[in-house]
Short mmCIF file of C-alpha atoms in Angstrom, two decimals:
data_model
loop_
_atom_site.label_atom_id
_atom_site.label_comp_id
_atom_site.label_asym_id
_atom_site.label_seq_id
_atom_site.Cartn_x
_atom_site.Cartn_y
_atom_site.Cartn_z
CA UNK A 274 0.13 -0.15 -0.02
CA UNK A 275 1.43 3.48 -1.00
CA UNK A 276 1.39 6.19 1.69
CA UNK A 277 -2.03 7.99 1.12
CA UNK A 278 -3.11 11.25 2.68
CA UNK A 279 -6.46 11.66 4.20
CA UNK A 280 -8.17 14.34 6.18
CA UNK A 281 -9.61 13.59 9.74
CA UNK A 282 -12.85 14.96 10.88
CA UNK A 283 -11.35 18.00 12.61
CA UNK A 284 -9.59 18.87 9.58
CA UNK A 285 -6.02 17.48 10.31
CA UNK A 286 -4.17 15.74 7.54
CA UNK A 287 -3.27 12.15 8.45
CA UNK A 288 -1.34 9.64 6.40
CA UNK A 289 -1.82 5.83 6.02
CA UNK A 290 1.21 3.85 5.89
CA UNK A 291 2.44 0.41 6.13
CA UNK A 292 4.90 -0.94 8.71
CA UNK A 293 6.14 -4.22 7.94
CA UNK A 294 5.67 -7.11 7.17
CA UNK A 295 9.49 -7.06 6.54
CA UNK A 296 10.32 -4.32 9.03
CA UNK A 297 13.19 -5.67 11.22
CA UNK A 298 11.57 -4.35 14.38
CA UNK A 299 8.27 -6.41 13.79
CA UNK A 300 9.80 -9.55 15.03
CA UNK A 301 9.01 -11.79 11.95
CA UNK A 302 6.37 -10.94 9.58
CA UNK A 303 3.76 -8.70 11.20
CA UNK A 304 2.36 -5.88 9.23
CA UNK A 305 0.97 -2.86 10.86
CA UNK A 306 -1.50 -0.51 8.78
CA UNK A 307 -0.79 2.93 10.56
CA UNK A 308 -2.60 6.01 10.23
CA UNK A 309 -0.23 8.81 11.48
CA UNK A 310 -0.53 12.47 12.14
CA UNK A 311 3.09 13.55 11.65
CA UNK A 312 4.86 11.22 13.95
CA UNK A 313 1.87 10.32 16.22
CA UNK A 314 0.14 7.10 15.56
CA UNK A 315 -3.72 7.87 15.14
CA UNK A 316 -4.57 4.26 14.68
CA UNK A 317 -2.94 0.96 14.17
CA UNK A 318 -4.31 -2.14 12.76
CA UNK A 319 -2.17 -5.37 12.92
CA UNK A 320 -2.53 -7.51 9.78
CA UNK A 321 -1.25 -10.97 10.53
CA UNK A 322 -1.21 -14.18 8.64
CA UNK A 323 1.97 -13.94 6.82
CA UNK A 324 3.48 -16.91 8.47
CA UNK A 325 0.32 -19.01 8.40
CA UNK A 326 1.43 -22.47 7.23
CA UNK A 327 -1.58 -24.60 8.21
CA UNK A 328 -0.09 -26.12 11.17
CA UNK A 329 -3.52 -27.14 12.58
CA UNK A 330 -4.60 -28.57 9.25
CA UNK A 331 -1.39 -30.62 9.03
CA UNK A 332 -1.74 -31.99 12.67
CA UNK A 333 -5.30 -33.21 11.57
CA UNK A 334 -3.73 -34.91 8.52
CA UNK A 335 -1.31 -36.79 10.55
CA UNK A 336 -1.47 -38.88 13.82
CA UNK A 337 -1.05 -37.84 17.30
CA UNK A 338 2.55 -38.63 17.44
CA UNK A 339 3.44 -36.61 14.42
CA UNK A 340 1.76 -33.61 15.90
CA UNK A 341 4.42 -33.32 18.48
CA UNK A 342 7.01 -32.06 15.88
CA UNK A 343 4.53 -29.30 14.78
CA UNK A 344 4.20 -27.86 18.15
CA UNK A 345 7.90 -26.97 18.37
CA UNK A 346 7.25 -24.98 15.16
CA UNK A 347 4.51 -22.69 16.62
CA UNK A 348 6.28 -20.81 19.26
CA UNK A 349 9.96 -21.49 18.12
CA UNK A 350 11.31 -19.73 21.14
CA UNK A 351 9.43 -21.99 23.49
CA UNK A 352 9.81 -25.40 22.02
CA UNK A 353 9.81 -27.34 25.27
CA UNK A 354 6.84 -25.33 26.67
CA UNK A 355 4.82 -26.02 23.56
CA UNK A 356 5.70 -29.83 23.70
CA UNK A 357 4.66 -29.86 27.22
CA UNK A 358 1.34 -28.24 26.70
CA UNK A 359 0.50 -30.71 23.91
CA UNK A 360 1.75 -33.63 25.86
CA UNK A 361 -0.47 -32.57 28.97
CA UNK A 362 -3.38 -32.43 26.68
CA UNK A 363 -2.92 -35.73 25.31
CA UNK A 364 -2.24 -37.23 28.62
CA UNK A 365 -5.47 -35.92 29.85
CA UNK A 366 -7.17 -37.80 27.11
CA UNK A 367 -5.51 -40.97 28.09
CA UNK A 368 -5.47 -39.94 31.90
CA UNK A 369 -2.18 -41.68 32.41
CA UNK A 370 0.46 -41.26 35.09
CA UNK A 371 3.94 -39.75 34.43
CA UNK A 372 7.18 -41.06 36.25
CA UNK A 373 8.23 -38.77 38.96
CA UNK A 374 11.60 -37.99 37.17
CA UNK A 375 9.91 -37.14 33.94
CA UNK A 376 7.74 -34.67 36.05
CA UNK A 377 10.73 -32.85 37.46
CA UNK A 378 12.59 -32.78 34.34
CA UNK A 379 9.69 -31.17 32.55
CA UNK A 380 9.70 -28.48 35.04
CA UNK A 381 13.51 -27.98 34.61
CA UNK A 382 13.11 -27.99 30.65
CA UNK A 383 10.13 -25.63 30.71
CA UNK A 384 12.17 -23.28 32.81
CA UNK A 385 15.32 -23.40 30.81
CA UNK A 386 13.21 -22.74 27.63
CA UNK A 387 11.57 -19.83 29.69
CA UNK A 388 15.12 -18.46 30.27
CA UNK A 389 15.92 -18.93 26.61
CA UNK A 390 12.94 -17.16 25.41
CA UNK A 391 13.31 -14.31 27.90
CA UNK A 392 16.91 -13.91 26.95
CA UNK A 393 16.03 -13.42 23.31
CA UNK A 394 13.70 -10.86 24.37
CA UNK A 395 15.91 -9.08 26.56
CA UNK A 396 18.48 -8.76 23.64
CA UNK A 397 16.14 -8.00 20.90
CA UNK A 398 14.22 -5.45 22.92
CA UNK A 399 17.32 -3.81 23.71
CA UNK A 400 18.44 -4.05 20.09
CA UNK A 401 15.13 -2.65 18.84
CA UNK A 402 15.53 0.56 20.71
CA UNK A 403 18.99 1.05 19.83
CA UNK A 404 21.25 -0.75 22.35
CA UNK A 405 23.01 -3.24 20.19
CA UNK A 406 25.49 -4.74 22.48
CA UNK A 407 23.20 -6.30 24.92
CA UNK A 408 21.97 -8.75 22.19
CA UNK A 409 25.57 -10.10 22.10
CA UNK A 410 25.64 -10.83 25.75
CA UNK A 411 22.21 -12.60 25.94
CA UNK A 412 22.84 -14.69 22.95
CA UNK A 413 26.08 -15.84 24.47
CA UNK A 414 24.13 -17.36 27.28
CA UNK A 415 21.29 -18.55 25.03
CA UNK A 416 23.90 -20.39 23.22
CA UNK A 417 25.12 -22.52 26.18
CA UNK A 418 21.27 -23.29 26.95
CA UNK A 419 20.82 -24.35 23.19
CA UNK A 420 23.76 -26.53 23.55
CA UNK A 421 22.14 -28.29 26.50
CA UNK A 422 19.13 -28.82 24.50
CA UNK A 423 21.23 -30.25 21.55
CA UNK A 424 23.02 -32.61 24.00
CA UNK A 425 19.83 -33.93 25.57
CA UNK A 426 17.42 -33.95 22.44
CA UNK A 427 19.75 -33.77 19.60
CA UNK A 428 18.13 -30.54 18.22
CA UNK A 429 18.89 -27.08 19.34
CA UNK A 430 15.46 -25.48 18.59
CA UNK A 431 12.87 -28.11 17.55
CA UNK A 432 13.44 -30.35 20.21
CA UNK A 433 10.19 -32.58 20.30
CA UNK A 434 11.58 -33.80 23.59
CA UNK A 435 8.64 -33.78 25.99
CA UNK A 436 6.31 -36.28 24.65
CA UNK A 437 3.02 -37.82 25.78
CA UNK A 438 3.86 -40.23 28.41
CA UNK A 439 7.08 -38.56 29.53
CA UNK A 440 10.27 -37.51 27.89
CA UNK A 441 11.73 -38.88 24.56
CA UNK A 442 14.81 -40.27 26.48
CA UNK A 443 16.69 -39.80 29.61
CA UNK A 444 19.37 -37.10 29.65
CA UNK A 445 22.94 -38.14 28.63
CA UNK A 446 25.75 -38.74 31.34
CA UNK A 447 26.95 -35.55 32.74
CA UNK A 448 24.29 -33.56 31.42
CA UNK A 449 22.84 -32.58 34.68
CA UNK A 450 26.24 -31.40 36.11
CA UNK A 451 26.60 -29.35 32.96
CA UNK A 452 23.17 -27.89 33.23
CA UNK A 453 23.90 -27.08 36.96
CA UNK A 454 26.93 -25.07 35.82
CA UNK A 455 25.23 -23.04 33.29
CA UNK A 456 22.41 -22.36 35.50
CA UNK A 457 24.35 -21.41 38.28
CA UNK A 458 26.36 -18.97 36.23
CA UNK A 459 23.23 -17.23 35.26
CA UNK A 460 22.49 -14.80 37.99
CA UNK A 461 25.86 -13.03 37.50
CA UNK A 462 24.95 -12.81 33.77
CA UNK A 463 21.52 -11.26 34.50
CA UNK A 464 23.35 -8.67 36.80
CA UNK A 465 25.36 -7.88 33.66
CA UNK A 466 22.16 -7.11 31.56
CA UNK A 467 20.60 -5.13 34.28
CA UNK A 468 23.81 -3.28 34.63
CA UNK A 469 23.59 -2.32 30.84
CA UNK A 470 19.94 -1.56 30.90
CA UNK A 471 18.02 -1.09 34.34
CA UNK A 472 19.49 2.22 35.18
CA UNK A 473 20.56 3.36 31.72
CA UNK A 474 19.03 6.71 31.31
CA UNK A 475 18.61 6.39 27.67
CA UNK A 476 16.80 3.05 28.08
CA UNK A 477 14.60 4.28 30.82
CA UNK A 478 13.70 7.36 28.55
CA UNK A 479 12.47 5.03 25.73
CA UNK A 480 10.71 2.72 28.24
CA UNK A 481 9.13 4.42 30.99
CA UNK A 482 5.43 5.67 30.44
CA UNK A 483 5.45 4.15 26.98
CA UNK A 484 2.59 1.96 25.85
CA UNK A 485 0.56 1.91 28.90
CA UNK A 486 -2.11 -0.96 29.19
CA UNK A 487 -4.63 -0.69 32.03
CA UNK A 488 -5.34 -4.05 33.71
CA UNK A 489 -8.99 -3.87 32.92
CA UNK A 490 -8.30 -3.46 29.21
CA UNK A 491 -5.74 -6.35 29.55
CA UNK A 492 -8.20 -8.43 31.01
CA UNK A 493 -10.89 -7.75 28.65
CA UNK A 494 -8.68 -8.47 25.74
CA UNK A 495 -7.52 -11.85 26.88
CA UNK A 496 -4.02 -10.68 27.31
CA UNK A 497 -1.91 -12.87 29.67
CA UNK A 498 1.62 -13.61 30.57
CA UNK A 499 4.43 -10.87 31.55
CA UNK A 500 2.16 -8.36 29.53
CA UNK A 501 -0.68 -8.83 31.93
CA UNK A 502 1.50 -9.10 35.06
CA UNK A 503 3.15 -6.02 34.24
CA UNK A 504 -0.35 -4.29 34.46
CA UNK A 505 -0.60 -5.57 38.10
CA UNK A 506 -2.59 -8.70 37.70
CA UNK A 507 -0.74 -11.63 39.39
CA UNK A 508 -1.98 -14.14 37.13
CA UNK A 509 0.36 -16.96 36.49
CA UNK A 510 -1.07 -20.49 35.73
CA UNK A 511 2.03 -22.03 37.55
CA UNK A 512 0.52 -20.67 40.91
CA UNK A 513 -3.02 -20.75 40.09
CA UNK A 514 -3.33 -24.07 38.54
CA UNK A 515 -0.07 -25.89 39.11
CA UNK A 516 0.74 -28.52 36.66
CA UNK A 517 3.89 -30.79 36.93
CA UNK A 518 4.06 -30.22 40.62
CA UNK A 519 4.72 -26.44 40.49
CA UNK A 520 3.09 -26.05 43.80
CA UNK A 521 6.01 -27.83 45.43
CA UNK A 522 8.57 -25.27 44.20
CA UNK A 523 9.49 -22.04 45.87
CA UNK A 524 8.96 -19.23 43.43
CA UNK A 525 7.01 -15.90 43.23
CA UNK A 526 4.83 -14.47 40.57
CA UNK A 527 6.56 -11.41 39.31
CA UNK A 528 4.34 -8.43 38.85
CA UNK A 529 4.90 -4.56 38.35
CA UNK A 530 2.08 -1.98 38.46
CA UNK A 531 3.04 0.77 35.91
CA UNK A 532 1.69 -1.32 32.78
CA UNK A 533 4.32 0.44 30.60
CA UNK A 534 7.12 -0.88 28.55
CA UNK A 535 9.59 -0.62 31.48
CA UNK A 536 7.29 -2.54 33.88
CA UNK A 537 7.35 -5.45 31.32
CA UNK A 538 11.02 -5.18 31.39
CA UNK A 539 11.17 -5.53 35.03
CA UNK A 540 8.76 -8.44 35.27
CA UNK A 541 10.67 -10.34 32.56
CA UNK A 542 14.05 -9.88 34.20
CA UNK A 543 12.57 -10.76 37.54
CA UNK A 544 11.17 -13.91 35.75
CA UNK A 545 14.56 -14.77 34.65
CA UNK A 546 15.68 -14.79 38.13
CA UNK A 547 12.67 -16.92 39.26
CA UNK A 548 13.24 -19.42 36.54
CA UNK A 549 16.91 -19.65 37.52
CA UNK A 550 15.73 -20.56 41.01
CA UNK A 551 13.14 -22.97 39.89
CA UNK A 552 15.82 -24.70 37.62
CA UNK A 553 18.17 -25.14 40.50
CA UNK A 554 15.35 -26.63 42.79
CA UNK A 555 14.42 -29.01 39.94
CA UNK A 556 18.09 -30.05 39.50
CA UNK A 557 18.56 -30.60 43.25
CA UNK A 558 15.54 -32.84 43.67
CA UNK A 559 15.70 -34.82 40.43
CA UNK A 560 14.68 -38.51 41.30
CA UNK A 561 15.97 -41.45 39.70
CA UNK A 562 14.05 -43.78 37.81
CA UNK A 563 12.62 -43.87 34.12
CA UNK A 564 11.47 -41.04 32.21
CA UNK A 565 8.79 -42.73 30.20
CA UNK A 566 5.66 -44.09 31.34
CA UNK A 567 5.22 -47.99 31.30
CA UNK A 568 1.68 -47.41 29.86
CA UNK A 569 2.22 -49.15 26.49
CA UNK A 570 -0.88 -47.52 25.00
CA UNK A 571 0.98 -43.99 25.44
CA UNK A 572 4.57 -44.76 24.72
CA UNK A 573 6.21 -47.48 22.92
CA UNK A 574 8.68 -49.63 24.76
CA UNK A 575 12.44 -49.26 24.38
CA UNK A 576 14.23 -51.37 21.80
CA UNK A 577 16.09 -53.32 24.54
CA UNK A 578 13.01 -54.92 25.65
CA UNK A 579 12.46 -56.70 22.44
CA UNK A 580 15.14 -59.38 23.28
CA UNK A 581 12.84 -60.97 26.10
CA UNK A 582 9.31 -59.54 25.56
CA UNK A 583 6.82 -60.53 22.80
CA UNK A 584 4.36 -57.94 24.05
CA UNK A 585 6.83 -55.28 23.63
CA UNK A 586 7.34 -56.07 20.15
CA UNK A 587 3.54 -55.98 19.50
CA UNK A 588 3.31 -52.78 21.33
CA UNK A 589 6.07 -51.43 19.23
CA UNK A 590 4.49 -52.41 16.01
CA UNK A 591 0.99 -51.18 16.94
CA UNK A 592 2.52 -47.97 17.94
CA UNK A 593 4.37 -47.29 14.81
CA UNK A 594 1.75 -48.38 12.42
CA UNK A 595 -1.37 -47.05 14.19
CA UNK A 596 0.06 -44.48 16.13
CA UNK A 597 -1.37 -43.25 19.53
CA UNK A 598 -5.11 -43.90 19.89
CA UNK A 599 -6.47 -41.75 22.67
CA UNK A 600 -9.95 -42.39 23.83
CA UNK A 601 -12.80 -40.54 22.25
CA UNK A 602 -13.26 -37.03 24.10
CA UNK A 603 -11.78 -33.62 24.38
CA UNK A 604 -9.32 -31.74 26.63
CA UNK A 605 -7.92 -28.52 27.32
CA UNK A 606 -4.67 -28.19 28.91
CA UNK A 607 -3.18 -24.71 29.64
CA UNK A 608 0.37 -24.02 30.71
CA UNK A 609 2.27 -20.62 31.54
CA UNK A 610 4.42 -20.10 28.39
CA UNK A 611 6.76 -17.25 28.40
CA UNK A 612 4.42 -15.27 26.56
CA UNK A 613 1.19 -16.13 28.56
CA UNK A 614 -1.55 -18.83 28.66
CA UNK A 615 -0.82 -21.45 26.16
CA UNK A 616 -3.35 -23.93 25.79
CA UNK A 617 -3.94 -26.91 23.57
CA UNK A 618 -7.55 -27.98 22.86
CA UNK A 619 -7.45 -31.61 21.62
CA UNK A 620 -10.34 -33.72 20.38
CA UNK A 621 -10.26 -37.37 19.75
CA UNK A 622 -12.94 -39.83 18.16
CA UNK A 623 -10.96 -42.92 19.28
CA UNK A 624 -9.25 -43.56 16.11
CA UNK A 625 -5.53 -42.74 15.58
CA UNK A 626 -6.31 -39.56 13.84
CA UNK A 627 -6.85 -36.23 15.67
CA UNK A 628 -10.26 -34.63 14.97
CA UNK A 629 -9.08 -31.31 16.02
CA UNK A 630 -5.88 -29.97 17.63
CA UNK A 631 -6.21 -26.29 18.40
CA UNK A 632 -3.61 -24.11 20.15
CA UNK A 633 -4.69 -21.11 22.15
CA UNK A 634 -1.64 -19.09 21.49
CA UNK A 635 -0.85 -16.26 23.89
CA UNK A 636 0.75 -14.04 21.48
CA UNK A 637 -2.38 -14.06 19.26
CA UNK A 638 -4.31 -12.59 22.00
CA UNK A 639 -1.57 -10.25 23.30
CA UNK A 640 -1.40 -8.68 19.79
CA UNK A 641 -5.04 -7.73 19.97
CA UNK A 642 -4.04 -5.34 22.59
CA UNK A 643 -1.47 -3.54 20.38
CA UNK A 644 -3.75 -1.06 18.80
CA UNK A 645 -4.79 0.17 22.24
CA UNK A 646 -1.18 0.52 23.47
CA UNK A 647 -0.04 2.10 20.27
CA UNK A 648 -2.70 4.98 20.07
CA UNK A 649 -1.22 8.36 20.48
CA UNK A 650 2.32 7.12 20.56
CA UNK A 651 5.33 8.08 18.50
CA UNK A 652 6.24 5.65 15.68
CA UNK A 653 9.57 5.06 17.30
CA UNK A 654 7.81 4.30 20.70
CA UNK A 655 5.64 1.83 18.68
CA UNK A 656 8.87 -0.20 17.89
CA UNK A 657 9.41 -0.48 21.57
CA UNK A 658 5.78 -1.42 22.26
CA UNK A 659 5.77 -4.27 19.76
CA UNK A 660 9.01 -5.51 21.39
CA UNK A 661 7.52 -5.56 24.66
CA UNK A 662 4.43 -7.37 23.60
CA UNK A 663 6.91 -10.10 22.51
CA UNK A 664 4.94 -11.79 19.70
CA UNK A 665 6.20 -14.74 18.18
CA UNK A 666 4.52 -14.67 14.86
CA UNK A 667 5.05 -18.56 14.49
CA UNK A 668 2.38 -19.18 17.09
CA UNK A 669 0.19 -16.13 15.93
CA UNK A 670 -0.20 -17.30 12.47
CA UNK A 671 0.30 -21.08 13.03
CA UNK B 209 -35.08 -23.62 17.68
CA UNK B 210 -35.70 -23.99 21.55
CA UNK B 211 -36.70 -21.28 23.97
CA UNK B 212 -34.82 -22.97 26.89
CA UNK B 213 -32.59 -20.73 28.91
CA UNK B 214 -29.46 -22.07 30.45
CA UNK B 215 -28.06 -21.62 34.01
CA UNK B 216 -24.84 -22.74 35.66
CA UNK B 217 -26.85 -25.28 37.55
CA UNK B 218 -26.85 -27.46 34.45
CA UNK B 219 -23.25 -27.80 34.11
CA UNK B 220 -22.02 -31.18 32.99
CA UNK B 221 -18.61 -32.90 31.91
CA UNK B 222 -19.85 -34.17 28.74
CA UNK B 223 -17.27 -35.62 26.56
CA UNK B 224 -14.46 -33.73 28.21
CA UNK B 225 -11.83 -35.66 29.89
CA UNK B 226 -10.18 -32.81 31.61
CA UNK B 227 -12.39 -32.13 34.39
CA UNK B 228 -13.86 -28.91 32.76
CA UNK B 229 -17.46 -28.45 33.09
CA UNK B 230 -19.59 -26.98 30.35
CA UNK B 231 -22.99 -26.32 28.84
CA UNK B 232 -24.24 -27.51 25.36
CA UNK B 233 -26.24 -24.48 24.11
CA UNK B 234 -28.81 -23.87 21.35
CA UNK B 235 -27.24 -21.62 18.66
CA UNK B 236 -30.01 -19.34 19.16
CA UNK B 237 -29.39 -18.70 22.95
CA UNK B 238 -25.41 -18.43 22.17
CA UNK B 239 -24.74 -14.84 22.98
CA UNK B 240 -27.35 -14.61 25.63
CA UNK B 241 -25.66 -17.72 27.40
CA UNK B 242 -22.25 -16.21 27.13
CA UNK B 243 -23.56 -12.96 28.71
CA UNK B 244 -25.06 -14.93 31.48
CA UNK B 245 -21.85 -16.92 32.22
CA UNK B 246 -19.89 -13.57 32.06
CA UNK B 247 -22.13 -11.97 34.79
CA UNK B 248 -21.59 -15.21 36.88
CA UNK B 249 -17.87 -14.54 37.19
CA UNK B 250 -16.27 -16.20 33.96
CA UNK B 251 -15.04 -12.71 32.70
CA UNK B 252 -11.91 -13.94 31.30
CA UNK B 253 -12.29 -14.76 27.56
CA UNK B 254 -9.84 -17.55 26.56
CA UNK B 255 -10.48 -19.11 23.21
CA UNK B 256 -13.12 -19.82 20.47
CA UNK B 257 -12.56 -22.54 18.19
CA UNK B 258 -14.54 -24.84 15.97
CA UNK B 259 -14.70 -28.59 15.29
CA UNK B 260 -16.01 -29.68 11.84
CA UNK B 261 -18.46 -32.44 11.55
CA UNK B 262 -18.97 -32.45 7.64
CA UNK B 263 -21.53 -35.34 7.81
CA UNK B 264 -24.03 -33.50 10.18
CA UNK B 265 -26.62 -30.90 9.01
CA UNK B 266 -25.36 -28.74 11.95
CA UNK B 267 -21.90 -29.38 10.95
CA UNK B 268 -19.94 -26.68 12.93
CA UNK B 269 -19.44 -27.32 16.60
CA UNK B 270 -18.21 -23.98 18.04
CA UNK B 271 -16.50 -24.42 21.30
CA UNK B 272 -15.92 -21.40 23.72
CA UNK B 273 -13.47 -21.43 26.75
CA UNK B 274 -13.75 -18.78 29.40
CA UNK B 275 -12.16 -18.67 32.97
CA UNK B 276 -13.42 -17.37 36.13
CA UNK B 277 -10.67 -15.42 38.23
CA UNK B 278 -12.82 -15.69 41.35
CA UNK B 279 -13.95 -19.15 41.22
CA UNK B 280 -10.52 -20.26 39.66
CA UNK B 281 -12.07 -22.54 37.03
CA UNK B 282 -12.65 -22.72 33.47
CA UNK B 283 -15.96 -23.22 31.73
CA UNK B 284 -16.60 -24.75 28.22
CA UNK B 285 -19.66 -23.51 26.15
CA UNK B 286 -20.66 -25.65 22.99
CA UNK B 287 -23.10 -24.93 20.43
CA UNK B 288 -23.80 -26.56 16.85
CA UNK B 289 -24.63 -24.42 13.72
CA UNK B 290 -24.98 -24.66 10.07
CA UNK B 291 -22.63 -21.88 9.60
CA UNK B 292 -24.30 -18.75 11.19
CA UNK B 293 -23.95 -17.61 14.80
CA UNK B 294 -24.33 -14.66 16.89
CA UNK B 295 -21.02 -12.87 17.48
CA UNK B 296 -19.73 -12.75 20.92
CA UNK B 297 -17.71 -9.38 20.45
CA UNK B 298 -20.43 -7.43 22.37
CA UNK B 299 -19.85 -9.74 25.29
CA UNK B 300 -16.10 -10.47 25.20
CA UNK B 301 -14.25 -7.90 23.24
CA UNK B 302 -11.25 -10.42 23.09
CA UNK B 303 -13.50 -12.69 20.82
CA UNK B 304 -12.91 -10.27 17.94
CA UNK B 305 -9.83 -12.05 16.47
CA UNK B 306 -10.78 -15.44 17.35
CA UNK B 307 -14.01 -15.17 15.70
CA UNK B 308 -12.29 -13.82 12.54
CA UNK B 309 -10.00 -16.93 12.72
CA UNK B 310 -12.83 -19.30 12.93
CA UNK B 311 -14.50 -17.15 10.05
CA UNK B 312 -11.33 -17.57 8.01
CA UNK B 313 -10.60 -21.18 8.43
CA UNK B 314 -14.09 -22.73 8.91
CA UNK B 315 -16.51 -20.20 7.07
CA UNK B 316 -18.69 -19.72 10.20
CA UNK B 317 -20.27 -16.43 9.92
CA UNK B 318 -20.62 -14.42 13.04
CA UNK B 319 -23.55 -12.04 13.11
CA UNK B 320 -22.78 -8.61 14.60
CA UNK B 321 -19.01 -8.94 14.33
CA UNK B 322 -17.66 -5.48 13.79
CA UNK B 323 -15.07 -6.56 11.13
CA UNK B 324 -15.62 -10.12 9.99
CA UNK B 325 -12.64 -10.41 7.52
CA UNK B 326 -10.18 -13.22 6.84
CA UNK B 327 -7.24 -12.84 9.43
CA UNK B 328 -4.76 -15.50 8.58
CA UNK B 329 -5.44 -16.37 4.91
CA UNK B 330 -5.35 -13.71 2.00
CA UNK B 331 -8.55 -11.90 1.34
CA UNK B 332 -9.13 -13.56 -1.77
CA UNK B 333 -8.57 -17.05 -0.61
CA UNK B 334 -11.13 -19.35 -2.21
CA UNK B 335 -12.11 -21.69 0.52
CA UNK B 336 -12.09 -22.45 4.27
CA UNK B 337 -9.23 -24.74 4.73
CA UNK B 338 -9.92 -26.32 8.21
CA UNK B 339 -13.20 -27.96 7.05
CA UNK B 340 -12.63 -31.53 7.15
CA UNK B 341 -13.71 -31.89 3.49
CA UNK B 342 -11.16 -29.48 2.27
CA UNK B 343 -8.40 -31.31 0.54
CA UNK B 344 -4.77 -31.12 1.63
CA UNK B 345 -2.67 -29.73 -0.90
CA UNK B 346 -5.71 -28.69 -2.81
CA UNK B 347 -4.77 -25.30 -3.50
CA UNK B 348 -4.03 -24.39 -7.20
CA UNK B 349 -0.58 -22.66 -7.76
CA UNK B 350 0.31 -20.52 -10.48
CA UNK B 351 2.94 -22.78 -11.89
CA UNK B 352 0.92 -26.02 -11.47
CA UNK B 353 0.48 -27.94 -14.88
CA UNK B 354 -2.26 -30.52 -14.83
CA UNK B 355 -1.58 -33.74 -16.97
CA UNK B 356 -4.94 -33.25 -18.75
CA UNK B 357 -4.04 -29.66 -19.75
CA UNK B 358 -0.52 -30.52 -21.07
#
């Protein structure tokens, strides 16, 4: 769309322009149709769908097992969290129990991905508003986390590691020690980022009072996650409806009251520290035992069992020819992703093919609040606002 | 069309295997029941989605999830429609994009929606791909050469 000039009711001249979908600050392919009066945003209309790849349709065409790999690709900064939400939804259909070690490992992995995702956010947010060097620091630490994922699952980002019934496999030898080293090193690193940003006058100038979102509006628009908590609503599913035993961990829900970009920064930095604590607790209490359920309807047996068990071979064969066959019914399983309430709604008819797998993606709802936050702001501030919404277009568009 | 009204006393688990209770609502009572549910404390809109049953006359099953911060629980509303349903945007502002998504992917029209346009697919997309009778890979591409034509 070419920039076009229009006249508002009160006689001022405004201009309609496009921002994106290839604008670097739009975090992927978000297009904003802006109506601007000089540098002031009069209205803003997000146009999404540039990354739509029909993930939900693809999931319905495959089987329940194949769908795991699609969940990674929705929110590509939070692969383990998406795996977890999907696994919990399918486990609700089966109503199966998960070994204790897998439950604790899931908390550890979910929190590691939360750290990973927030690190990307801190780096890119600072970069969006002109502090380029922070990105280099956060990506240095993110690299160590990705190395851990790679070592455990074989993939740096598209892990598909948390599966219905537990984990794909146990951690390799020495992984926990290396993980502990990385996690224990993080608080000092977070201090470094804070040293670069928290009291930086330029950073504060760009963040404080920008893109305010009132708690009522946020609730009405279905906003969740750090965006909602920065407006003073202490909503965190890990506390409200604990899954994976979150109620037994010591952590706090991080909130701020200002509801502006700086509050969102404070919330995410605080969450980084809480996640580090959670990881340390999970590592300390990690029990022994299996990481895969022995319910053969949910998870296939390991190859080693074929040597002495005919049933194991049959289960293996059934599993890989027919896939999972959850009982008919539906389930909604929400988890607290780094961006908010991520829920998977799954529907089974008892055959091996999903009837419907729908993901309630937090970024999708959070983006709905963008026009409200952007109204009356400068275009340069809009960049900061988009960044603090932290949309991942992969899960917005699916 | 029935003239039944619905209340929270009629909650049932139905086919849900997750412990979330819900109501099966007549399509004519959809918006009014959503408003009743909202007044009863389920103020937080989470999700609207659709499940297609192509062999049924009322083929679209629209499923709404809401949450009550006071009662700390979820609720699921469900209705069946042939493709026309009252929009919930007057009740839940957040329903806006979700209903656009259902319209886009399933072709359910929501009456009273302020801006019922496609959201994920291009405006000139010819069909609604999440319908179960929509073929996979059925989208014609500019450089597709069919054997018969060649």
